[in-house]
PDB file of C-alpha atoms and ligand atoms in Angstrom:
ATOM      1  CA  MET A   1      -8.762  12.178 -11.106  1.00 47.00           C
ATOM      2  CA  ALA A   2      -8.199   8.867 -12.807  1.00 55.00           C
ATOM      3  CA  LEU A   3     -10.121   5.901 -11.492  1.00 69.00           C
ATOM      4  CA  GLU A   4     -13.284   7.969 -11.472  1.00 75.00           C
ATOM      5  CA  LYS A   5     -14.911   5.389 -13.668  1.00 80.00           C
ATOM      6  CA  LEU A   6     -13.961   2.634 -11.279  1.00 84.00           C
ATOM      7  CA  GLY A   7     -15.370   4.639  -8.397  1.00 85.00           C
ATOM      8  CA  LYS A   8     -18.623   5.160 -10.255  1.00 88.00           C
ATOM      9  CA  ALA A   9     -18.948   1.501 -11.188  1.00 90.00           C
ATOM     10  CA  LEU A  10     -18.261   0.387  -7.616  1.00 90.00           C
ATOM     11  CA  ASN A  11     -20.777   2.886  -6.323  1.00 90.00           C
ATOM     12  CA  ASN A  12     -23.392   1.622  -8.731  1.00 91.00           C
ATOM     13  CA  ALA A  13     -22.850  -1.890  -7.461  1.00 92.00           C
ATOM     14  CA  LEU A  14     -23.206  -0.783  -3.858  1.00 91.00           C
ATOM     15  CA  ARG A  15     -26.237   1.342  -4.691  1.00 91.00           C
ATOM     16  CA  LYS A  16     -27.906  -1.697  -6.180  1.00 90.00           C
ATOM     17  CA  LEU A  17     -27.420  -3.347  -2.821  1.00 90.00           C
ATOM     18  CA  ALA A  18     -28.725  -0.342  -0.907  1.00 88.00           C
ATOM     19  CA  ARG A  19     -31.846  -0.026  -3.046  1.00 89.00           C
ATOM     20  CA  SER A  20     -32.916  -3.649  -2.922  1.00 86.00           C
ATOM     21  CA  GLY A  21     -35.512  -4.963  -0.512  1.00 84.00           C
ATOM     22  CA  THR A  22     -34.054  -8.113   0.961  1.00 87.00           C
ATOM     23  CA  VAL A  23     -30.459  -9.160   0.849  1.00 90.00           C
ATOM     24  CA  ASP A  24     -30.255 -12.758  -0.312  1.00 93.00           C
ATOM     25  CA  GLU A  25     -27.577 -14.935  -1.864  1.00 95.00           C
ATOM     26  CA  ALA A  26     -28.603 -14.077  -5.425  1.00 94.00           C
ATOM     27  CA  LEU A  27     -28.284 -10.349  -4.757  1.00 94.00           C
ATOM     28  CA  ILE A  28     -24.908 -10.734  -3.052  1.00 95.00           C
ATOM     29  CA  LYS A  29     -23.610 -12.733  -6.007  1.00 96.00           C
ATOM     30  CA  GLU A  30     -24.910 -10.135  -8.432  1.00 95.00           C
ATOM     31  CA  VAL A  31     -23.283  -7.266  -6.539  1.00 95.00           C
ATOM     32  CA  VAL A  32     -20.008  -9.184  -6.295  1.00 96.00           C
ATOM     33  CA  ARG A  33     -20.138  -9.797 -10.051  1.00 96.00           C
ATOM     34  CA  ASP A  34     -20.650  -6.069 -10.633  1.00 95.00           C
ATOM     35  CA  ILE A  35     -17.650  -5.284  -8.449  1.00 94.00           C
ATOM     36  CA  GLN A  36     -15.630  -7.883 -10.360  1.00 95.00           C
ATOM     37  CA  ARG A  37     -16.561  -6.340 -13.683  1.00 94.00           C
ATOM     38  CA  ALA A  38     -15.747  -2.827 -12.447  1.00 92.00           C
ATOM     39  CA  LEU A  39     -12.271  -3.858 -11.293  1.00 91.00           C
ATOM     40  CA  ILE A  40     -11.463  -5.820 -14.442  1.00 90.00           C
ATOM     41  CA  GLN A  41     -12.560  -2.910 -16.606  1.00 88.00           C
ATOM     42  CA  ALA A  42     -10.242  -0.685 -14.591  1.00 85.00           C
ATOM     43  CA  ASP A  43      -7.378  -3.028 -15.556  1.00 85.00           C
ATOM     44  CA  VAL A  44      -6.779  -4.564 -12.177  1.00 87.00           C
ATOM     45  CA  ASN A  45      -5.021  -7.900 -12.612  1.00 87.00           C
ATOM     46  CA  VAL A  46      -7.689 -10.542 -13.243  1.00 89.00           C
ATOM     47  CA  ARG A  47      -6.280 -13.097 -10.833  1.00 89.00           C
ATOM     48  CA  MET A  48      -6.191 -10.504  -8.089  1.00 89.00           C
ATOM     49  CA  VAL A  49      -9.763  -9.473  -8.859  1.00 92.00           C
ATOM     50  CA  LEU A  50     -10.968 -13.047  -8.551  1.00 94.00           C
ATOM     51  CA  GLN A  51      -9.172 -13.506  -5.256  1.00 94.00           C
ATOM     52  CA  LEU A  52     -10.492 -10.241  -3.883  1.00 94.00           C
ATOM     53  CA  THR A  53     -14.092 -10.774  -4.929  1.00 96.00           C
ATOM     54  CA  LYS A  54     -14.073 -14.348  -3.686  1.00 97.00           C
ATOM     55  CA  THR A  55     -13.151 -13.075  -0.238  1.00 97.00           C
ATOM     56  CA  ILE A  56     -15.817 -10.374  -0.395  1.00 97.00           C
ATOM     57  CA  GLU A  57     -18.445 -12.910  -1.443  1.00 97.00           C
ATOM     58  CA  LYS A  58     -17.467 -15.434   1.210  1.00 97.00           C
ATOM     59  CA  ARG A  59     -17.524 -12.845   3.977  1.00 97.00           C
ATOM     60  CA  ALA A  60     -20.780 -11.304   2.738  1.00 96.00           C
ATOM     61  CA  LEU A  61     -22.489 -14.689   2.678  1.00 96.00           C
ATOM     62  CA  GLU A  62     -21.127 -16.046   5.923  1.00 96.00           C
ATOM     63  CA  GLU A  63     -20.624 -13.196   8.349  1.00 96.00           C
ATOM     64  CA  LYS A  64     -23.329 -11.929  10.608  1.00 94.00           C
ATOM     65  CA  PRO A  65     -23.525  -8.140  10.865  1.00 94.00           C
ATOM     66  CA  PRO A  66     -22.301  -6.764  14.187  1.00 94.00           C
ATOM     67  CA  ALA A  67     -24.932  -5.512  16.619  1.00 93.00           C
ATOM     68  CA  GLY A  68     -26.615  -2.366  15.390  1.00 92.00           C
ATOM     69  CA  ALA A  69     -25.583  -2.773  11.747  1.00 92.00           C
ATOM     70  CA  SER A  70     -27.856  -3.963   8.984  1.00 92.00           C
ATOM     71  CA  LYS A  71     -26.809  -6.687   6.547  1.00 92.00           C
ATOM     72  CA  LYS A  72     -26.449  -4.054   3.841  1.00 92.00           C
ATOM     73  CA  GLU A  73     -24.250  -1.809   5.938  1.00 92.00           C
ATOM     74  CA  HIS A  74     -22.097  -4.761   6.865  1.00 95.00           C
ATOM     75  CA  ILE A  75     -21.563  -5.794   3.252  1.00 95.00           C
ATOM     76  CA  ILE A  76     -20.584  -2.248   2.308  1.00 92.00           C
ATOM     77  CA  GLN A  77     -18.110  -2.311   5.189  1.00 93.00           C
ATOM     78  CA  ILE A  78     -16.692  -5.618   3.921  1.00 96.00           C
ATOM     79  CA  VAL A  79     -16.177  -4.163   0.433  1.00 94.00           C
ATOM     80  CA  TYR A  80     -14.464  -1.138   1.949  1.00 93.00           C
ATOM     81  CA  GLU A  81     -12.210  -3.277   4.142  1.00 93.00           C
ATOM     82  CA  GLU A  82     -11.196  -5.714   1.443  1.00 93.00           C
ATOM     83  CA  LEU A  83     -10.413  -2.987  -1.095  1.00 90.00           C
ATOM     84  CA  THR A  84      -8.326  -1.197   1.502  1.00 89.00           C
ATOM     85  CA  LYS A  85      -6.488  -4.395   2.378  1.00 88.00           C
ATOM     86  CA  PHE A  86      -5.828  -4.977  -1.319  1.00 86.00           C
ATOM     87  CA  LEU A  87      -4.108  -1.594  -1.471  1.00 83.00           C
ATOM     88  CA  GLY A  88      -1.909  -2.174   1.534  1.00 78.00           C
ATOM     89  CA  LYS A  89      -4.187  -1.425   4.463  1.00 70.00           C
ATOM     90  CA  GLU A  90      -2.238   1.116   6.468  1.00 76.00           C
ATOM     91  CA  ALA A  91      -0.697   4.284   5.151  1.00 77.00           C
ATOM     92  CA  LYS A  92       3.040   3.749   5.322  1.00 82.00           C
ATOM     93  CA  PRO A  93       4.936   7.008   5.196  1.00 86.00           C
ATOM     94  CA  LEU A  94       8.493   6.969   3.956  1.00 92.00           C
ATOM     95  CA  GLU A  95      10.753   6.657   6.974  1.00 91.00           C
ATOM     96  CA  ILE A  96      13.916   8.678   7.246  1.00 94.00           C
ATOM     97  CA  LYS A  97      15.640   7.307  10.330  1.00 92.00           C
ATOM     98  CA  ASP A  98      19.315   6.781   9.588  1.00 94.00           C
ATOM     99  CA  LYS A  99      21.502   9.571   8.395  1.00 94.00           C
ATOM    100  CA  PRO A 100      21.976   9.322   5.543  1.00 97.00           C
ATOM    101  CA  THR A 101      19.028   7.251   4.387  1.00 98.00           C
ATOM    102  CA  VAL A 102      19.804   5.838   0.954  1.00 98.00           C
ATOM    103  CA  LEU A 103      16.936   5.271  -1.474  1.00 98.00           C
ATOM    104  CA  LEU A 104      17.193   3.585  -4.877  1.00 97.00           C
ATOM    105  CA  THR A 105      14.558   4.208  -7.513  1.00 96.00           C
ATOM    106  CA  VAL A 106      13.873   1.685 -10.257  1.00 94.00           C
ATOM    107  CA  GLY A 107      11.389   1.537 -13.103  1.00 92.00           C
ATOM    108  CA  ILE A 108      11.330   1.506 -16.857  1.00 89.00           C
ATOM    109  CA  GLN A 109      11.951   4.512 -19.054  1.00 89.00           C
ATOM    110  CA  GLY A 110       8.882   6.640 -19.535  1.00 91.00           C
ATOM    111  CA  SER A 111       7.338   5.561 -16.234  1.00 92.00           C
ATOM    112  CA  GLY A 112       7.946   9.016 -14.814  1.00 94.00           C
ATOM    113  CA  LYS A 113      10.909   7.946 -12.720  1.00 95.00           C
ATOM    114  CA  THR A 114      13.099  11.013 -13.212  1.00 95.00           C
ATOM    115  CA  THR A 115      10.194  13.354 -12.520  1.00 96.00           C
ATOM    116  CA  SER A 116       9.255  11.333  -9.445  1.00 98.00           C
ATOM    117  CA  VAL A 117      12.817  11.473  -8.080  1.00 98.00           C
ATOM    118  CA  ALA A 118      12.750  15.253  -8.393  1.00 98.00           C
ATOM    119  CA  LYS A 119       9.293  15.418  -6.781  1.00 98.00           C
ATOM    120  CA  LEU A 120      10.374  13.172  -3.927  1.00 98.00           C
ATOM    121  CA  ALA A 121      13.510  15.217  -3.339  1.00 98.00           C
ATOM    122  CA  ARG A 122      11.433  18.376  -3.159  1.00 98.00           C
ATOM    123  CA  HIS A 123       8.857  16.692  -0.914  1.00 98.00           C
ATOM    124  CA  LEU A 124      11.593  15.699   1.551  1.00 98.00           C
ATOM    125  CA  GLN A 125      13.289  19.067   1.332  1.00 98.00           C
ATOM    126  CA  LYS A 126      10.024  20.767   2.258  1.00 97.00           C
ATOM    127  CA  ARG A 127       9.986  18.590   5.367  1.00 96.00           C
ATOM    128  CA  GLY A 128      13.369  19.861   6.378  1.00 97.00           C
ATOM    129  CA  TYR A 129      15.683  17.161   5.038  1.00 98.00           C
ATOM    130  CA  ARG A 130      18.857  17.847   3.105  1.00 98.00           C
ATOM    131  CA  VAL A 131      18.705  15.732  -0.029  1.00 98.00           C
ATOM    132  CA  GLY A 132      21.353  14.707  -2.570  1.00 98.00           C
ATOM    133  CA  LEU A 133      20.504  13.055  -5.894  1.00 98.00           C
ATOM    134  CA  VAL A 134      22.664  10.593  -7.788  1.00 98.00           C
ATOM    135  CA  CYS A 135      22.031   9.921 -11.453  1.00 97.00           C
ATOM    136  CA  SER A 136      23.431   6.493 -12.338  1.00 95.00           C
ATOM    137  CA  ASP A 137      21.658   6.277 -15.686  1.00 91.00           C
ATOM    138  CA  THR A 138      24.468   5.694 -18.198  1.00 89.00           C
ATOM    139  CA  TRP A 139      22.108   4.844 -21.047  1.00 86.00           C
ATOM    140  CA  ARG A 140      20.231   8.066 -21.474  1.00 85.00           C
ATOM    141  CA  PRO A 141      22.719  10.975 -21.546  1.00 79.00           C
ATOM    142  CA  GLY A 142      19.872  13.440 -21.055  1.00 90.00           C
ATOM    143  CA  ALA A 143      18.839  11.913 -17.732  1.00 92.00           C
ATOM    144  CA  TYR A 144      21.443  13.785 -15.699  1.00 95.00           C
ATOM    145  CA  TYR A 145      20.596  17.167 -17.235  1.00 96.00           C
ATOM    146  CA  GLN A 146      16.865  16.554 -16.912  1.00 95.00           C
ATOM    147  CA  LEU A 147      17.180  15.821 -13.227  1.00 96.00           C
ATOM    148  CA  LYS A 148      19.486  18.771 -12.676  1.00 97.00           C
ATOM    149  CA  GLN A 149      17.108  21.112 -14.427  1.00 97.00           C
ATOM    150  CA  LEU A 150      14.174  19.922 -12.332  1.00 97.00           C
ATOM    151  CA  VAL A 151      15.801  20.378  -8.934  1.00 98.00           C
ATOM    152  CA  GLU A 152      18.322  23.162  -9.474  1.00 96.00           C
ATOM    153  CA  PRO A 153      15.774  25.918  -8.748  1.00 97.00           C
ATOM    154  CA  PHE A 154      15.487  24.454  -5.235  1.00 97.00           C
ATOM    155  CA  GLY A 155      19.201  24.210  -4.602  1.00 97.00           C
ATOM    156  CA  ILE A 156      19.197  20.402  -4.628  1.00 98.00           C
ATOM    157  CA  GLU A 157      22.467  18.989  -5.890  1.00 98.00           C
ATOM    158  CA  VAL A 158      22.752  16.185  -8.459  1.00 98.00           C
ATOM    159  CA  PHE A 159      25.819  13.940  -8.671  1.00 98.00           C
ATOM    160  CA  GLY A 160      26.449  12.411 -12.088  1.00 96.00           C
ATOM    161  CA  ASP A 161      28.692  12.203 -15.109  1.00 95.00           C
ATOM    162  CA  PRO A 162      27.094  11.849 -18.539  1.00 91.00           C
ATOM    163  CA  GLU A 163      30.431  10.556 -19.909  1.00 92.00           C
ATOM    164  CA  GLU A 164      30.767   7.703 -17.408  1.00 92.00           C
ATOM    165  CA  LYS A 165      29.719   4.255 -18.634  1.00 91.00           C
ATOM    166  CA  ASP A 166      29.898   2.337 -15.365  1.00 94.00           C
ATOM    167  CA  ALA A 167      26.564   2.731 -13.564  1.00 94.00           C
ATOM    168  CA  VAL A 168      27.631   0.827 -10.460  1.00 96.00           C
ATOM    169  CA  LYS A 169      30.711   3.002 -10.056  1.00 96.00           C
ATOM    170  CA  LEU A 170      28.588   6.146 -10.449  1.00 96.00           C
ATOM    171  CA  ALA A 171      26.095   4.991  -7.854  1.00 97.00           C
ATOM    172  CA  ARG A 172      28.826   4.085  -5.370  1.00 98.00           C
ATOM    173  CA  GLU A 173      30.759   7.317  -5.894  1.00 98.00           C
ATOM    174  CA  GLY A 174      27.590   9.376  -5.688  1.00 98.00           C
ATOM    175  CA  VAL A 175      26.617   7.887  -2.349  1.00 98.00           C
ATOM    176  CA  GLU A 176      30.149   8.433  -0.998  1.00 98.00           C
ATOM    177  CA  TYR A 177      30.107  12.004  -2.261  1.00 98.00           C
ATOM    178  CA  PHE A 178      26.897  12.887  -0.450  1.00 98.00           C
ATOM    179  CA  LYS A 179      27.933  11.009   2.684  1.00 97.00           C
ATOM    180  CA  GLY A 180      30.895  13.350   2.763  1.00 97.00           C
ATOM    181  CA  LYS A 181      28.532  16.289   2.504  1.00 96.00           C
ATOM    182  CA  GLY A 182      26.432  15.138   5.441  1.00 94.00           C
ATOM    183  CA  VAL A 183      23.051  15.101   3.694  1.00 98.00           C
ATOM    184  CA  ASP A 184      20.048  13.379   5.320  1.00 98.00           C
ATOM    185  CA  VAL A 185      18.730  11.509   2.284  1.00 98.00           C
ATOM    186  CA  ILE A 186      20.473  10.246  -0.841  1.00 98.00           C
ATOM    187  CA  ILE A 187      18.263   9.194  -3.744  1.00 98.00           C
ATOM    188  CA  VAL A 188      19.988   7.131  -6.435  1.00 97.00           C
ATOM    189  CA  ASP A 189      18.148   7.084  -9.743  1.00 96.00           C
ATOM    190  CA  SER A 190      18.922   4.016 -11.870  1.00 92.00           C
ATOM    191  CA  ALA A 191      18.598   3.538 -15.626  1.00 87.00           C
ATOM    192  CA  GLY A 192      15.194   2.767 -17.080  1.00 83.00           C
ATOM    193  CA  ARG A 193      16.454   1.257 -20.282  1.00 78.00           C
ATOM    194  CA  HIS A 194      19.280  -1.007 -21.335  1.00 70.00           C
ATOM    195  CA  LYS A 195      20.414  -2.875 -24.411  1.00 65.00           C
ATOM    196  CA  GLU A 196      18.153  -5.631 -23.192  1.00 71.00           C
ATOM    197  CA  GLU A 197      15.875  -6.180 -20.254  1.00 72.00           C
ATOM    198  CA  THR A 198      18.103  -8.741 -18.547  1.00 76.00           C
ATOM    199  CA  GLY A 199      20.908  -6.170 -18.626  1.00 83.00           C
ATOM    200  CA  LEU A 200      18.699  -3.643 -16.875  1.00 84.00           C
ATOM    201  CA  ILE A 201      17.719  -6.077 -14.141  1.00 85.00           C
ATOM    202  CA  GLU A 202      21.327  -7.255 -13.694  1.00 87.00           C
ATOM    203  CA  GLU A 203      22.589  -3.682 -13.401  1.00 89.00           C
ATOM    204  CA  MET A 204      19.924  -2.931 -10.836  1.00 90.00           C
ATOM    205  CA  LYS A 205      21.014  -5.918  -8.765  1.00 91.00           C
ATOM    206  CA  GLN A 206      24.634  -4.801  -8.872  1.00 93.00           C
ATOM    207  CA  ILE A 207      23.789  -1.224  -7.897  1.00 95.00           C
ATOM    208  CA  SER A 208      21.622  -2.470  -5.085  1.00 94.00           C
ATOM    209  CA  GLU A 209      24.444  -4.668  -3.780  1.00 95.00           C
ATOM    210  CA  ALA A 210      26.964  -1.850  -4.093  1.00 96.00           C
ATOM    211  CA  ILE A 211      25.028   0.842  -2.245  1.00 97.00           C
ATOM    212  CA  LYS A 212      22.795  -1.290   0.008  1.00 96.00           C
ATOM    213  CA  PRO A 213      19.824   1.082  -0.052  1.00 97.00           C
ATOM    214  CA  HIS A 214      17.492   1.383   2.937  1.00 97.00           C
ATOM    215  CA  GLU A 215      14.603   1.134   0.524  1.00 96.00           C
ATOM    216  CA  VAL A 216      14.118   0.376  -3.167  1.00 96.00           C
ATOM    217  CA  ILE A 217      11.275   2.380  -4.678  1.00 96.00           C
ATOM    218  CA  LEU A 218       9.574   1.072  -7.790  1.00 95.00           C
ATOM    219  CA  VAL A 219       8.057   3.703 -10.077  1.00 95.00           C
ATOM    220  CA  ILE A 220       5.089   2.414 -12.040  1.00 93.00           C
ATOM    221  CA  ASP A 221       3.197   4.252 -14.765  1.00 91.00           C
ATOM    222  CA  GLY A 222      -0.468   4.459 -13.791  1.00 87.00           C
ATOM    223  CA  THR A 223      -1.522   4.283 -17.420  1.00 87.00           C
ATOM    224  CA  ILE A 224       0.001   0.971 -18.506  1.00 85.00           C
ATOM    225  CA  GLY A 225      -2.862  -1.301 -17.545  1.00 80.00           C
ATOM    226  CA  GLN A 226      -2.409  -5.032 -17.249  1.00 79.00           C
ATOM    227  CA  GLN A 227       1.341  -4.955 -18.001  1.00 83.00           C
ATOM    228  CA  ALA A 228       1.969  -3.355 -14.634  1.00 85.00           C
ATOM    229  CA  TYR A 229       1.564  -6.598 -12.770  1.00 85.00           C
ATOM    230  CA  ASN A 230       4.237  -8.484 -14.722  1.00 85.00           C
ATOM    231  CA  GLN A 231       6.548  -5.497 -14.784  1.00 86.00           C
ATOM    232  CA  ALA A 232       6.371  -5.238 -11.025  1.00 88.00           C
ATOM    233  CA  LEU A 233       7.037  -8.963 -10.661  1.00 88.00           C
ATOM    234  CA  ALA A 234      10.136  -8.750 -12.875  1.00 87.00           C
ATOM    235  CA  PHE A 235      11.599  -5.989 -10.718  1.00 88.00           C
ATOM    236  CA  LYS A 236      10.698  -7.780  -7.536  1.00 89.00           C
ATOM    237  CA  GLU A 237      12.646 -10.831  -8.645  1.00 86.00           C
ATOM    238  CA  ALA A 238      15.768  -8.714  -9.005  1.00 84.00           C
ATOM    239  CA  THR A 239      15.618  -6.834  -5.747  1.00 86.00           C
ATOM    240  CA  PRO A 240      13.223  -6.563  -2.831  1.00 90.00           C
ATOM    241  CA  ILE A 241      10.847  -3.678  -3.520  1.00 93.00           C
ATOM    242  CA  GLY A 242      10.170  -1.592  -0.432  1.00 93.00           C
ATOM    243  CA  SER A 243       7.596   0.786  -1.808  1.00 93.00           C
ATOM    244  CA  ILE A 244       5.890   1.999  -4.948  1.00 93.00           C
ATOM    245  CA  ILE A 245       5.185   5.340  -6.571  1.00 95.00           C
ATOM    246  CA  VAL A 246       2.331   5.228  -9.071  1.00 92.00           C
ATOM    247  CA  THR A 247       2.595   8.079 -11.556  1.00 93.00           C
ATOM    248  CA  LYS A 248       0.197   9.869 -13.911  1.00 92.00           C
ATOM    249  CA  LEU A 249      -2.929   9.252 -11.865  1.00 87.00           C
ATOM    250  CA  ASP A 250      -4.101  12.735 -12.850  1.00 84.00           C
ATOM    251  CA  GLY A 251      -4.818  11.780 -16.432  1.00 71.00           C
ATOM    252  CA  SER A 252      -7.350   9.470 -17.949  1.00 63.00           C
ATOM    253  CA  ALA A 253      -5.555   6.404 -16.606  1.00 62.00           C
ATOM    254  CA  LYS A 254      -7.739   3.544 -15.576  1.00 68.00           C
ATOM    255  CA  GLY A 255      -5.163   3.076 -12.848  1.00 71.00           C
ATOM    256  CA  GLY A 256      -6.161  -0.415 -11.836  1.00 77.00           C
ATOM    257  CA  GLY A 257      -3.140  -1.982 -13.502  1.00 78.00           C
ATOM    258  CA  ALA A 258      -0.748  -0.048 -11.373  1.00 79.00           C
ATOM    259  CA  LEU A 259      -2.767  -0.823  -8.284  1.00 79.00           C
ATOM    260  CA  SER A 260      -2.226  -4.496  -9.125  1.00 81.00           C
ATOM    261  CA  ALA A 261       1.496  -3.882  -8.812  1.00 82.00           C
ATOM    262  CA  VAL A 262       0.948  -3.614  -5.095  1.00 80.00           C
ATOM    263  CA  ALA A 263      -0.399  -7.112  -5.036  1.00 76.00           C
ATOM    264  CA  ALA A 264       2.450  -8.344  -7.241  1.00 80.00           C
ATOM    265  CA  THR A 265       5.235  -6.964  -5.081  1.00 86.00           C
ATOM    266  CA  GLY A 266       3.571  -6.949  -1.701  1.00 83.00           C
ATOM    267  CA  ALA A 267       5.023  -3.463  -1.269  1.00 88.00           C
ATOM    268  CA  PRO A 268       2.825  -0.527  -0.367  1.00 88.00           C
ATOM    269  CA  ILE A 269       2.200   2.475  -2.574  1.00 90.00           C
ATOM    270  CA  LYS A 270       3.696   5.390  -0.667  1.00 93.00           C
ATOM    271  CA  PHE A 271       3.146   8.181  -3.167  1.00 94.00           C
ATOM    272  CA  ILE A 272       1.104   8.912  -6.245  1.00 92.00           C
ATOM    273  CA  GLY A 273       2.043  11.311  -9.033  1.00 94.00           C
ATOM    274  CA  VAL A 274      -0.812  13.591  -9.962  1.00 92.00           C
ATOM    275  CA  GLY A 275       0.699  15.952 -12.510  1.00 95.00           C
ATOM    276  CA  GLU A 276       3.823  17.099 -14.275  1.00 95.00           C
ATOM    277  CA  ARG A 277       4.843  19.827 -11.843  1.00 96.00           C
ATOM    278  CA  ILE A 278       7.357  19.212  -9.089  1.00 96.00           C
ATOM    279  CA  ASP A 279       4.736  19.601  -6.368  1.00 96.00           C
ATOM    280  CA  ASP A 280       2.358  17.097  -7.949  1.00 96.00           C
ATOM    281  CA  LEU A 281       3.177  14.249  -5.592  1.00 97.00           C
ATOM    282  CA  GLU A 282       0.798  13.046  -2.887  1.00 93.00           C
ATOM    283  CA  PRO A 283       1.476  10.662  -0.011  1.00 92.00           C
ATOM    284  CA  PHE A 284      -0.787   7.677  -0.488  1.00 89.00           C
ATOM    285  CA  ASP A 285      -3.228   6.509   2.147  1.00 86.00           C
ATOM    286  CA  PRO A 286      -5.202   3.369   1.168  1.00 86.00           C
ATOM    287  CA  LYS A 287      -8.068   4.120   3.543  1.00 86.00           C
ATOM    288  CA  ARG A 288      -8.545   7.646   2.278  1.00 83.00           C
ATOM    289  CA  PHE A 289      -8.142   6.458  -1.284  1.00 82.00           C
ATOM    290  CA  VAL A 290     -10.874   3.837  -0.979  1.00 85.00           C
ATOM    291  CA  SER A 291     -13.151   6.279   0.849  1.00 84.00           C
ATOM    292  CA  ARG A 292     -12.725   8.700  -1.996  1.00 78.00           C
ATOM    293  CA  LEU A 293     -13.245   5.947  -4.548  1.00 78.00           C
ATOM    294  CA  LEU A 294     -16.448   4.755  -2.931  1.00 81.00           C
ATOM    295  CA  GLY A 295     -17.558   8.357  -2.403  1.00 73.00           C
TER     296      GLY A 295
HETATM  297  P1  GDP B 301      11.419   8.425 -16.993  1.00 56.95           P
HETATM  298  O1  GDP B 301      11.837   8.088 -18.382  1.00 56.95           O
HETATM  299  O2  GDP B 301      10.807   7.262 -16.305  1.00 56.95           O
HETATM  300  O3  GDP B 301      12.478   9.056 -16.185  1.00 56.95           O
HETATM  301  O4  GDP B 301      10.196   9.450 -17.140  1.00 56.95           O
HETATM  302  P2  GDP B 301      10.107  11.020 -16.986  1.00 56.95           P
HETATM  303  O5  GDP B 301      10.256  11.401 -15.569  1.00 56.95           O
HETATM  304  O6  GDP B 301      10.998  11.668 -17.967  1.00 56.95           O
HETATM  305  O7  GDP B 301       8.578  11.241 -17.352  1.00 56.95           O
HETATM  306  C1  GDP B 301       8.020  10.896 -18.599  1.00 56.95           C
HETATM  307  C2  GDP B 301       6.876  11.851 -18.894  1.00 56.95           C
HETATM  308  O8  GDP B 301       5.831  11.641 -17.967  1.00 56.95           O
HETATM  309  C3  GDP B 301       7.266  13.316 -18.739  1.00 56.95           C
HETATM  310  O9  GDP B 301       6.652  14.038 -19.777  1.00 56.95           O
HETATM  311  C4  GDP B 301       6.684  13.706 -17.388  1.00 56.95           C
HETATM  312  O10 GDP B 301       6.364  15.075 -17.319  1.00 56.95           O
HETATM  313  C5  GDP B 301       5.454  12.855 -17.342  1.00 56.95           C
HETATM  314  N1  GDP B 301       5.004  12.577 -15.975  1.00 56.95           N
HETATM  315  C6  GDP B 301       5.694  12.042 -14.951  1.00 56.95           C
HETATM  316  N2  GDP B 301       4.925  11.921 -13.851  1.00 56.95           N
HETATM  317  C7  GDP B 301       3.702  12.398 -14.179  1.00 56.95           C
HETATM  318  C8  GDP B 301       2.441  12.544 -13.478  1.00 56.95           C
HETATM  319  O11 GDP B 301       2.268  12.184 -12.298  1.00 56.95           O
HETATM  320  N3  GDP B 301       1.417  13.091 -14.189  1.00 56.95           N
HETATM  321  C9  GDP B 301       1.549  13.472 -15.491  1.00 56.95           C
HETATM  322  N4  GDP B 301       0.485  13.992 -16.100  1.00 56.95           N
HETATM  323  N5  GDP B 301       2.692  13.340 -16.164  1.00 56.95           N
HETATM  324  C10 GDP B 301       3.755  12.819 -15.536  1.00 56.95           C
END
């Protein structure tokens, strides 16, 4: 699992705390600095790290431990709580309430968007939903076939037309098509590349206005480090981001960059991609994630 290094570094910091005799201001500051270093080395956005560690330090210095807990235990609890809060606090499962629920996925080419759309479709299908996929990527002719190939073995239908040049029209027609078929969930996959970035963002806005999705899902590559924060902000400016899928967390990714995307968009991570196979998608739970990270 990626982020192992971060977990180790955070654990070392907390172990330093556990091993020491008395807990004084100097020790707290040292431990907070260690946590800071660990997060920055894992590529978490520096500004976010400073904010986070400032809160941890302030709480650790000022708060009195609750009855029955030692100072050390309380500080460990603070670190746990603040990290969890940073990642979105509560687990927020994807809600499928209306029929059909329309989802729009956005993200740049190579982020793992197409794979994630297929994984998500399969995930929902396994939970009993009928899913239809719309490929509105008019820039990469292979996108439609790639998606089709990924989901065809499971009988999931893909609407698309590799000849069509109008992405907004494709998205609108695709949604209408699947509405007519009475599916439960329609996932519209948008382009990840354009002649220029402004074109990509503009197209996304138009698609979003045309199909009025229940939720826009941003797909972020877990391996891109510090860029993730700005990338997430750029997408957020175009359309409200409802949730995030972080991909490729199975590899050697430091992962912290993508985690910063949460802070940038304010949207929770709902799934993480942990491999190339269609079943390699896990619902994300911040509490469990931090527990695992801190071991
Ligand atoms: P797109 O251009 O954003 O649509 O990206 P693709 O879905 O085509 O994915 C790009 C590459 O990343 C492909 O080789 C995928 O198999 C790979 N990929 C996607 N998600 C994951 C993941 O969670 N783990 C790993 N290891 N590879 C992934």
